[in-house]
Amino acid sequence: MDLTTVSVENIVLIGALLLFISIIAGKTGYRFGVPILVLFLVVGMLFGHDGLGLEFSNPKTAQLIGVLALNIILFSGGMDTKFSEIRPILAQGIVLATLGVLLTALITGVFIYFCTQHFFTAVTFSFLEALLLASVMSSTDSASVFAILGSKGLVLKEKLRPLLELESGSNDPMAYLLTITFIQLIQIGEGSLWRIAGTFAMQLIIGAGLGFLLGRMSVKLMNRINIDNQSLYTVLLLTLVFIIFSITNLLQGNGYLAVYISGLVMGNSQFVHKKTSKSFMDGMTWLFQIVMFLTLGLLVNPLELLPIAGIGLAVGMFMIIVSRPVAVWLCLLPFRKVSIKAKHYVSWVGLRGAAPILFATYPLTSHVREGAIIFNIVFFVTLVSLLLQGTTVPLVAQLLGLAGESKKKLKLKSFDVELSEDIKSVMTEQKVDAALLAKGNRIMDLTLPENALIVMVRRGEQYLVPRGSTVLEPGDVLLQLSD
């Protein structure tokens, strides 16, 4: 079934069914420790050309969806990152996000060139093509890292979680720059190293500068603009994300870096409806992650992965065992406070995901000679990474003694209320039973913890404003505010 010939109504139905199946698959897979993002890819593959027969072969459309999704993922990741947490590991994160990506690409590129020249002769890459393939896969994927660490509720020692989130959220720009650079070198021939280095520096400086500046301007705009319809604030925020990305690209900066830094700036500033905006961006992040992985899954033909399975497995294992650890250890060598166990763990959590697959569409759309093979190898390596590394993130943390006690987030079931992040208190629910009313059935008779206050009582479908003389009944639910 070619999607280009299907009616709009049926496309909507097919899209809705794919989303529904992905959510159900994700819920089921989570129980068995399978990374949710892998299942989204698998659903796309099952419904694609070699599965149920949905024809989708438009890398340009997939690239557009991926760019939009990566913008939202990076911005939302920046908003959720507290600057107070990343300040102690800022230097390590920046080095890993820049030098670490470059080293990973160079080491992996040399390996790919050597293998395709001597062992896997069915696939032959020139040195520049080998470096291009390695560059596409050189960054850790923010969507995968954010999703796996977030869904597992993993508490890591030695400030490893903010380090991993900072690295994965800020290293995509470097991989993108390397990818575009090697595509240009392949198409136009050898270029000046000084010119390439200058382009690198310019894009990073402009991207970082505009990200900070436009992030600050966005905060002021959100606070000063007066919109009667409060729902439009979230729409405005989403619009600003794409404006920041586009303006930065127009001014020859790196849009992905700008979006991440602007998200970091806004997440650590105060603006109206911030709590609602963060919840909205979280929902949009999951939606676009699902859509992006489904689209990329539809784009690949599983039968085409078989001929490159050998080189794909070799490259994937080499990156996991050699190039990623070597790059991490070299980058963290000057930082003596980072323990050996921490270096091992950072080396292991080098997850590949949607970003490498997205970057692999650029050789396709640029008509690079081995573009299709590059895309298939990147897809295969991503599956290997997610299945091997993604499923063992908590286990490796425990084996290395880096897993802390997991803190269960209390969820309200009877009351749909939230506190501002500025309020350093927590709301909990407590169901009234006979034991609680042992000393009397009035609120003043209850033995409450110190600095605790009952702010609401739910009785069936009624909500009561509590007073000391309010008589409680078994089955009532108390909303309690405490430190």
Coordinates of C-alpha atoms in Angstrom, one line a residue:
M1 CA 0.0 0.0 0.0
D2 CA 1.6 3.2 -1.2
L3 CA 0.9 6.0 1.3
T4 CA 1.0 8.6 -1.4
T5 CA -2.1 7.1 -3.1
V6 CA -4.1 6.6 0.1
S7 CA -6.9 9.0 1.0
V8 CA -6.4 11.6 3.7
E9 CA -9.0 9.9 5.9
N10 CA -7.2 6.5 5.7
I11 CA -3.8 8.1 6.4
V12 CA -5.3 9.6 9.6
L13 CA -6.7 6.2 10.5
I14 CA -3.4 4.4 9.8
G15 CA -1.4 7.0 11.7
A16 CA -3.7 6.8 14.8
L17 CA -3.5 3.0 14.7
L18 CA 0.3 3.1 14.6
L19 CA 0.4 5.5 17.5
F20 CA -2.0 3.3 19.5
I21 CA -0.2 0.1 18.8
S22 CA 3.2 1.8 19.7
I23 CA 1.8 3.0 23.1
I24 CA 0.5 -0.5 23.9
A25 CA 3.7 -2.1 22.8
G26 CA 5.7 0.4 24.8
K27 CA 3.6 -0.3 27.9
T28 CA 4.1 -4.1 27.5
G29 CA 7.8 -3.9 26.7
Y30 CA 8.5 -1.7 29.7
R31 CA 7.5 -4.6 32.0
F32 CA 10.1 -6.8 30.4
G33 CA 12.9 -4.2 30.4
V34 CA 12.9 -3.6 26.6
P35 CA 13.6 0.0 25.7
I36 CA 10.4 1.7 24.5
L37 CA 12.1 3.4 21.6
V38 CA 13.2 0.0 20.1
L39 CA 9.6 -1.1 20.1
F40 CA 8.5 2.1 18.2
L41 CA 11.1 1.3 15.6
V42 CA 10.0 -2.3 15.4
V43 CA 6.3 -1.3 15.0
G44 CA 7.4 0.9 12.0
M45 CA 9.3 -2.0 10.5
L46 CA 6.5 -4.5 10.9
F47 CA 4.1 -2.2 9.1
G48 CA 6.6 -1.2 6.4
H49 CA 7.5 -2.5 3.0
D50 CA 8.7 -5.9 4.1
G51 CA 6.0 -6.3 6.8
L52 CA 2.4 -5.5 6.3
G53 CA 3.2 -3.6 3.1
L54 CA 2.9 0.1 3.9
E55 CA 5.1 1.9 1.3
F56 CA 7.0 4.8 2.6
S57 CA 10.3 5.7 0.8
N58 CA 10.6 9.5 1.2
P59 CA 13.7 10.3 3.2
K60 CA 13.1 14.1 2.8
T61 CA 9.8 13.8 4.7
A62 CA 11.4 11.5 7.3
Q63 CA 14.2 14.1 7.6
L64 CA 11.7 16.9 8.2
I65 CA 9.8 15.0 10.9
G66 CA 13.1 14.1 12.5
V67 CA 14.3 17.7 12.5
L68 CA 11.1 18.9 14.2
A69 CA 11.2 16.1 16.7
L70 CA 14.9 16.6 17.6
N71 CA 14.2 20.3 18.2
I72 CA 11.4 19.5 20.6
I73 CA 13.4 16.7 22.3
L74 CA 16.5 18.9 22.8
F75 CA 14.5 21.9 24.0
S76 CA 12.5 19.8 26.5
G77 CA 15.7 18.1 27.7
G78 CA 17.2 21.5 28.3
M79 CA 14.2 22.7 30.2
D80 CA 14.3 19.7 32.5
T81 CA 18.0 20.1 33.3
K82 CA 18.7 22.2 36.4
F83 CA 21.8 24.4 36.0
S84 CA 22.7 23.8 39.6
E85 CA 23.1 20.1 38.9
I86 CA 25.2 20.4 35.8
R87 CA 27.4 23.2 37.0
P88 CA 29.9 20.8 38.8
I89 CA 30.2 18.6 35.7
L90 CA 29.9 21.3 33.0
A91 CA 33.5 21.0 31.8
Q92 CA 33.3 17.2 31.6
G93 CA 30.0 17.4 29.7
I94 CA 31.3 20.0 27.2
V95 CA 34.5 18.0 26.5
L96 CA 32.5 14.8 25.9
A97 CA 30.0 16.6 23.7
T98 CA 32.7 18.0 21.4
L99 CA 36.1 16.3 21.6
G100 CA 34.5 13.0 22.6
V101 CA 32.3 13.0 19.5
L102 CA 35.3 13.9 17.2
L103 CA 37.4 11.1 18.7
T104 CA 34.6 8.6 18.4
A105 CA 34.2 9.5 14.7
L106 CA 37.9 9.3 13.9
I107 CA 38.6 6.0 15.6
T108 CA 35.4 4.4 14.2
G109 CA 36.1 5.8 10.8
V110 CA 39.6 4.3 10.6
F111 CA 38.1 0.9 11.7
I112 CA 35.3 1.0 9.1
Y113 CA 37.8 1.9 6.3
F114 CA 40.1 -0.9 7.3
C115 CA 37.3 -3.5 7.6
T116 CA 35.7 -2.6 4.2
Q117 CA 39.1 -2.7 2.5
H118 CA 40.2 -6.1 3.9
F119 CA 37.3 -8.1 5.4
F120 CA 33.9 -7.0 4.3
T121 CA 34.7 -6.4 0.6
A122 CA 31.0 -6.6 -0.4
V123 CA 30.8 -3.1 1.0
T124 CA 33.7 -0.9 0.1
F125 CA 34.0 2.7 1.5
S126 CA 36.6 5.3 0.7
F127 CA 38.3 6.9 3.6
L128 CA 36.0 10.0 3.5
E129 CA 32.9 7.8 3.2
A130 CA 34.1 5.7 6.2
L131 CA 34.5 8.9 8.2
L132 CA 31.0 10.1 7.1
L133 CA 29.5 6.9 8.3
A134 CA 31.3 7.1 11.6
S135 CA 30.3 10.8 12.0
V136 CA 26.7 10.0 11.6
M137 CA 26.9 7.6 14.5
S138 CA 29.3 9.6 16.6
S139 CA 26.9 11.2 19.1
T140 CA 24.9 9.6 21.9
D141 CA 21.2 10.0 21.3
S142 CA 19.4 12.4 23.6
A143 CA 15.9 10.9 23.0
S144 CA 17.2 7.4 24.0
V145 CA 19.1 8.6 27.1
F146 CA 16.4 10.9 28.4
A147 CA 13.7 8.2 27.8
I148 CA 15.6 5.3 29.4
L149 CA 16.9 7.2 32.4
G150 CA 13.5 8.9 32.9
S151 CA 11.4 5.8 32.5
K152 CA 13.6 3.7 34.8
G153 CA 13.7 6.4 37.5
L154 CA 17.4 5.5 37.9
V155 CA 19.3 7.3 40.7
L156 CA 23.0 7.5 39.9
K157 CA 25.9 8.4 42.2
E158 CA 28.8 10.8 41.4
K159 CA 26.5 13.2 39.5
L160 CA 26.4 10.8 36.5
R161 CA 22.9 11.4 35.5
P162 CA 23.3 15.1 34.8
L163 CA 26.6 14.4 33.1
L164 CA 25.0 11.8 30.8
E165 CA 22.0 14.1 30.1
L166 CA 24.2 17.1 29.4
E167 CA 26.4 15.1 27.0
S168 CA 23.5 13.5 25.1
G169 CA 21.6 16.7 24.9
S170 CA 24.5 18.8 23.6
N171 CA 26.6 16.4 21.4
D172 CA 24.2 16.2 18.5
P173 CA 25.4 19.5 17.1
M174 CA 28.9 18.2 16.8
A175 CA 27.8 15.0 15.0
Y176 CA 25.6 17.1 12.7
L177 CA 28.6 19.4 11.8
L178 CA 30.8 16.4 11.1
T179 CA 28.1 14.8 8.9
I180 CA 27.5 17.9 6.8
T181 CA 31.3 18.6 6.5
F182 CA 32.1 15.1 5.2
I183 CA 29.2 15.2 2.8
Q184 CA 30.6 18.4 1.4
L185 CA 34.1 17.0 1.2
I186 CA 32.9 13.9 -0.7
Q187 CA 30.9 16.0 -3.2
I188 CA 33.3 18.9 -3.8
G189 CA 36.6 17.1 -3.1
E190 CA 39.4 18.0 -0.6
G191 CA 38.9 21.2 1.4
S192 CA 41.1 23.4 3.6
L193 CA 41.4 22.1 7.1
W194 CA 41.6 25.6 8.4
R195 CA 38.3 26.5 6.6
I196 CA 36.6 23.4 8.1
A197 CA 37.9 24.3 11.6
G198 CA 36.7 27.9 11.1
T199 CA 33.3 26.7 10.1
F200 CA 33.2 24.4 13.2
A201 CA 34.1 27.2 15.5
M202 CA 31.7 29.7 13.9
Q203 CA 28.7 27.4 14.1
L204 CA 29.4 26.4 17.7
I205 CA 30.0 30.0 18.8
I206 CA 27.0 31.5 17.0
G207 CA 24.8 28.6 18.1
A208 CA 25.7 28.9 21.7
G209 CA 25.5 32.7 21.7
L210 CA 22.2 32.9 20.0
G211 CA 20.8 30.1 22.1
F212 CA 21.6 32.1 25.3
L213 CA 20.4 35.4 23.9
L214 CA 17.2 34.1 22.3
G215 CA 16.5 32.1 25.4
R216 CA 16.7 35.2 27.6
M217 CA 14.5 37.1 25.1
S218 CA 12.0 34.3 25.1
V219 CA 11.7 34.5 28.9
K220 CA 11.0 38.2 28.7
L221 CA 8.5 37.8 25.9
M222 CA 6.6 35.1 27.8
N223 CA 6.5 37.3 31.0
R224 CA 5.5 40.5 29.2
I225 CA 3.0 39.4 26.6
N226 CA -0.5 39.4 27.8
I227 CA -2.6 36.6 26.2
D228 CA -6.2 36.2 27.5
N229 CA -6.3 32.6 26.4
Q230 CA -3.8 30.8 28.6
S231 CA -3.7 27.8 26.3
L232 CA -1.9 29.9 23.7
Y233 CA 1.2 30.3 26.0
T234 CA 2.2 26.7 25.2
V235 CA 1.6 27.3 21.5
L236 CA 3.8 30.4 21.7
L237 CA 6.6 28.4 23.5
L238 CA 6.5 25.8 20.7
T239 CA 6.6 28.5 18.1
L240 CA 9.7 30.1 19.8
V241 CA 11.5 26.8 19.6
F242 CA 11.3 26.6 15.9
I243 CA 12.0 30.3 15.5
I244 CA 15.2 29.9 17.5
F245 CA 16.3 26.9 15.4
S246 CA 15.5 28.7 12.1
I247 CA 17.1 32.0 12.9
T248 CA 20.3 30.4 14.1
N249 CA 20.6 28.3 11.0
L250 CA 20.0 31.4 8.8
L251 CA 22.9 33.2 10.6
Q252 CA 25.2 30.2 10.0
G253 CA 25.0 28.9 13.5
N254 CA 24.1 25.5 14.8
G255 CA 20.4 25.4 15.4
Y256 CA 20.4 22.2 17.5
L257 CA 22.9 23.7 20.0
A258 CA 20.9 26.9 20.1
V259 CA 17.7 25.1 20.9
Y260 CA 19.2 23.1 23.6
I261 CA 20.9 26.1 25.3
S262 CA 17.7 28.2 25.0
G263 CA 15.8 25.3 26.7
L264 CA 18.4 25.3 29.4
V265 CA 18.1 29.0 29.9
M266 CA 14.3 29.0 30.0
G267 CA 14.1 25.9 32.3
N268 CA 16.3 27.7 34.8
S269 CA 14.3 31.0 34.6
Q270 CA 10.9 32.0 35.9
F271 CA 8.1 32.7 33.4
V272 CA 4.4 32.5 33.5
H273 CA 2.7 29.1 33.1
K274 CA 6.1 27.4 33.4
K275 CA 4.7 24.3 35.0
T276 CA 2.0 23.9 32.3
S277 CA 4.6 24.6 29.6
K278 CA 6.9 21.9 30.9
S279 CA 4.1 19.4 31.0
F280 CA 3.1 20.4 27.5
M281 CA 6.6 20.0 26.2
D282 CA 7.0 16.6 27.8
G283 CA 3.8 15.4 26.0
M284 CA 5.0 16.8 22.7
T285 CA 8.4 15.1 23.2
W286 CA 6.8 11.7 23.6
L287 CA 4.5 12.3 20.7
F288 CA 7.3 13.4 18.3
Q289 CA 9.6 10.6 19.6
I290 CA 6.9 8.0 18.7
V291 CA 6.2 9.6 15.3
M292 CA 9.9 10.0 14.5
F293 CA 10.8 6.4 15.4
L294 CA 7.7 5.1 13.5
T295 CA 8.7 7.1 10.4
L296 CA 12.3 5.9 10.5
G297 CA 11.1 2.4 11.0
L298 CA 8.8 2.6 8.0
L299 CA 11.6 4.1 5.9
V300 CA 13.9 1.0 6.4
N301 CA 13.4 -2.3 4.6
P302 CA 14.3 -5.1 7.0
L303 CA 15.4 -7.5 4.2
E304 CA 18.0 -4.9 3.1
L305 CA 19.6 -5.2 6.6
L306 CA 20.7 -8.8 6.0
P307 CA 23.5 -8.1 3.5
I308 CA 25.1 -5.5 5.9
A309 CA 24.4 -7.4 9.1
G310 CA 28.1 -8.5 9.3
I311 CA 29.7 -5.1 8.9
G312 CA 26.9 -3.6 11.0
L313 CA 27.5 -6.0 13.9
A314 CA 31.2 -5.5 13.7
V315 CA 30.9 -1.7 13.7
G316 CA 28.3 -1.7 16.5
M317 CA 30.4 -3.9 18.8
F318 CA 33.6 -1.9 18.0
M319 CA 31.9 1.3 19.0
I320 CA 30.6 -0.2 22.2
I321 CA 33.8 -2.0 23.2
V322 CA 36.6 0.2 21.7
S323 CA 35.9 3.6 20.2
R324 CA 33.4 4.9 22.8
P325 CA 35.4 3.8 25.8
V326 CA 38.7 5.1 24.3
A327 CA 37.1 8.5 23.6
V328 CA 35.5 8.8 27.0
W329 CA 38.7 7.8 28.9
L330 CA 40.8 10.3 26.9
C331 CA 38.3 13.1 27.4
L332 CA 38.0 12.5 31.2
L333 CA 41.7 11.9 31.7
P334 CA 42.3 15.5 33.1
F335 CA 39.3 15.2 35.5
R336 CA 40.8 13.2 38.4
K337 CA 37.7 13.4 40.5
V338 CA 35.8 11.1 38.0
S339 CA 36.3 7.6 39.3
I340 CA 37.2 4.6 37.2
K341 CA 33.8 3.1 37.8
A342 CA 32.2 6.3 36.6
K343 CA 34.3 6.3 33.4
H344 CA 33.3 2.7 32.7
Y345 CA 29.6 3.6 33.1
V346 CA 29.8 6.7 30.9
S347 CA 31.5 4.5 28.3
W348 CA 28.7 2.0 28.4
V349 CA 25.8 4.5 28.2
G350 CA 26.8 5.6 24.7
L351 CA 23.4 4.9 23.3
R352 CA 22.6 5.4 19.6
G353 CA 19.1 6.2 18.6
A354 CA 16.9 8.4 16.4
A355 CA 19.5 11.2 16.0
P356 CA 22.0 8.9 14.1
I357 CA 19.3 7.5 11.9
L358 CA 18.1 11.1 11.3
F359 CA 21.6 12.2 10.3
A360 CA 21.8 9.1 8.1
T361 CA 19.1 10.6 5.9
Y362 CA 21.4 13.5 4.9
P363 CA 23.7 11.3 2.7
L364 CA 20.5 9.9 1.2
T365 CA 19.0 13.3 0.3
S366 CA 22.4 14.5 -0.8
H367 CA 22.8 11.5 -3.2
V368 CA 26.1 10.4 -1.7
R369 CA 27.3 7.3 -3.6
E370 CA 26.7 4.8 -0.7
G371 CA 23.9 6.7 1.0
A372 CA 21.5 3.8 1.1
I373 CA 24.1 1.4 2.6
I374 CA 25.1 4.1 5.1
F375 CA 21.5 4.4 6.2
N376 CA 21.0 0.7 6.6
I377 CA 24.3 0.2 8.6
V378 CA 23.4 3.1 10.9
F379 CA 19.9 1.6 11.5
F380 CA 21.4 -1.8 12.3
V381 CA 24.0 -0.3 14.7
T382 CA 21.3 1.6 16.4
L383 CA 19.3 -1.6 17.0
V384 CA 22.3 -3.3 18.4
S385 CA 23.1 -0.4 20.7
L386 CA 19.5 -0.1 22.0
L387 CA 19.1 -3.8 22.5
L388 CA 22.4 -4.4 24.2
Q389 CA 23.2 -1.2 26.0
G390 CA 19.6 0.1 26.5
T391 CA 18.4 -3.0 28.3
T392 CA 21.4 -3.1 30.6
V393 CA 21.6 0.5 31.8
P394 CA 20.3 -0.2 35.3
L395 CA 22.1 -3.6 35.6
V396 CA 25.5 -2.1 34.8
A397 CA 24.9 0.7 37.3
Q398 CA 24.2 -1.9 40.0
L399 CA 27.2 -4.0 39.0
L400 CA 29.5 -1.0 39.3
G401 CA 28.0 0.1 42.6
L402 CA 26.8 3.4 41.1
A403 CA 23.0 2.9 41.5
G404 CA 21.5 4.9 44.4
E405 CA 18.2 4.3 46.1
S406 CA 15.3 5.0 43.7
K407 CA 13.0 7.7 44.9
K408 CA 9.3 7.0 44.1
K409 CA 7.5 10.0 43.0
L410 CA 4.2 10.4 44.8
K411 CA 1.3 10.7 42.5
L412 CA -2.1 12.2 43.4
K413 CA -5.1 10.2 42.3
S414 CA -8.0 11.9 43.9
F415 CA -6.8 15.5 43.4
D416 CA -5.7 17.0 40.1
V417 CA -3.5 19.8 41.5
E418 CA 0.2 20.7 41.2
L419 CA 2.5 23.1 43.1
S420 CA 4.8 25.6 41.5
E421 CA 8.5 24.5 41.4
D422 CA 9.3 27.5 43.6
I423 CA 7.3 26.0 46.5
K424 CA 9.5 23.6 48.4
S425 CA 6.7 21.5 49.7
V426 CA 5.0 18.2 48.7
M427 CA 1.4 17.2 48.4
T428 CA 0.3 13.7 49.4
E429 CA -3.0 11.9 49.8
Q430 CA -4.2 9.8 52.7
K431 CA -7.3 7.7 52.9
V432 CA -9.2 7.9 56.1
D433 CA -9.7 4.6 58.0
A434 CA -10.7 3.5 61.5
A435 CA -7.1 3.6 62.7
L436 CA -6.7 7.2 61.7
L437 CA -9.9 8.1 63.6
A438 CA -8.9 6.2 66.8
K439 CA -8.6 9.4 68.8
G440 CA -11.6 11.2 67.3
N441 CA -13.3 11.8 64.0
R442 CA -12.6 15.6 63.8
I443 CA -9.5 17.0 62.0
M444 CA -8.4 18.6 65.3
D445 CA -8.3 15.1 66.9
L446 CA -5.8 13.8 64.3
T447 CA -2.2 13.3 65.0
L448 CA -0.4 15.0 62.1
P449 CA 3.3 15.2 61.4
E450 CA 5.0 18.4 62.2
N451 CA 4.7 21.1 59.5
A452 CA 1.8 19.3 57.8
L453 CA -1.5 20.8 56.9
I454 CA -4.7 19.3 55.5
V455 CA -5.8 21.6 52.7
M456 CA -8.7 19.6 51.1
V457 CA -11.1 16.7 51.9
R458 CA -12.7 14.6 49.2
R459 CA -15.9 12.7 50.1
G460 CA -17.2 10.8 47.1
E461 CA -17.6 13.5 44.4
Q462 CA -17.6 16.4 46.9
Y463 CA -14.6 18.5 47.9
L464 CA -14.7 20.0 51.4
V465 CA -12.7 23.0 52.7
P466 CA -11.3 21.6 56.0
R467 CA -11.6 23.2 59.4
G468 CA -10.5 21.9 62.8
S469 CA -14.2 21.0 63.6
T470 CA -14.7 19.2 60.3
V471 CA -16.0 15.6 60.9
L472 CA -14.3 13.0 58.9
E473 CA -15.8 9.7 57.7
P474 CA -14.1 6.4 56.7
G475 CA -13.4 6.5 53.0
D476 CA -12.6 10.2 52.9
V477 CA -9.4 11.2 51.1
L478 CA -7.2 14.0 52.7
L479 CA -5.0 16.2 50.6
Q480 CA -2.0 17.0 52.8
L481 CA 0.7 19.7 52.3
S482 CA 4.0 19.1 54.1
D483 CA 7.7 19.8 53.9

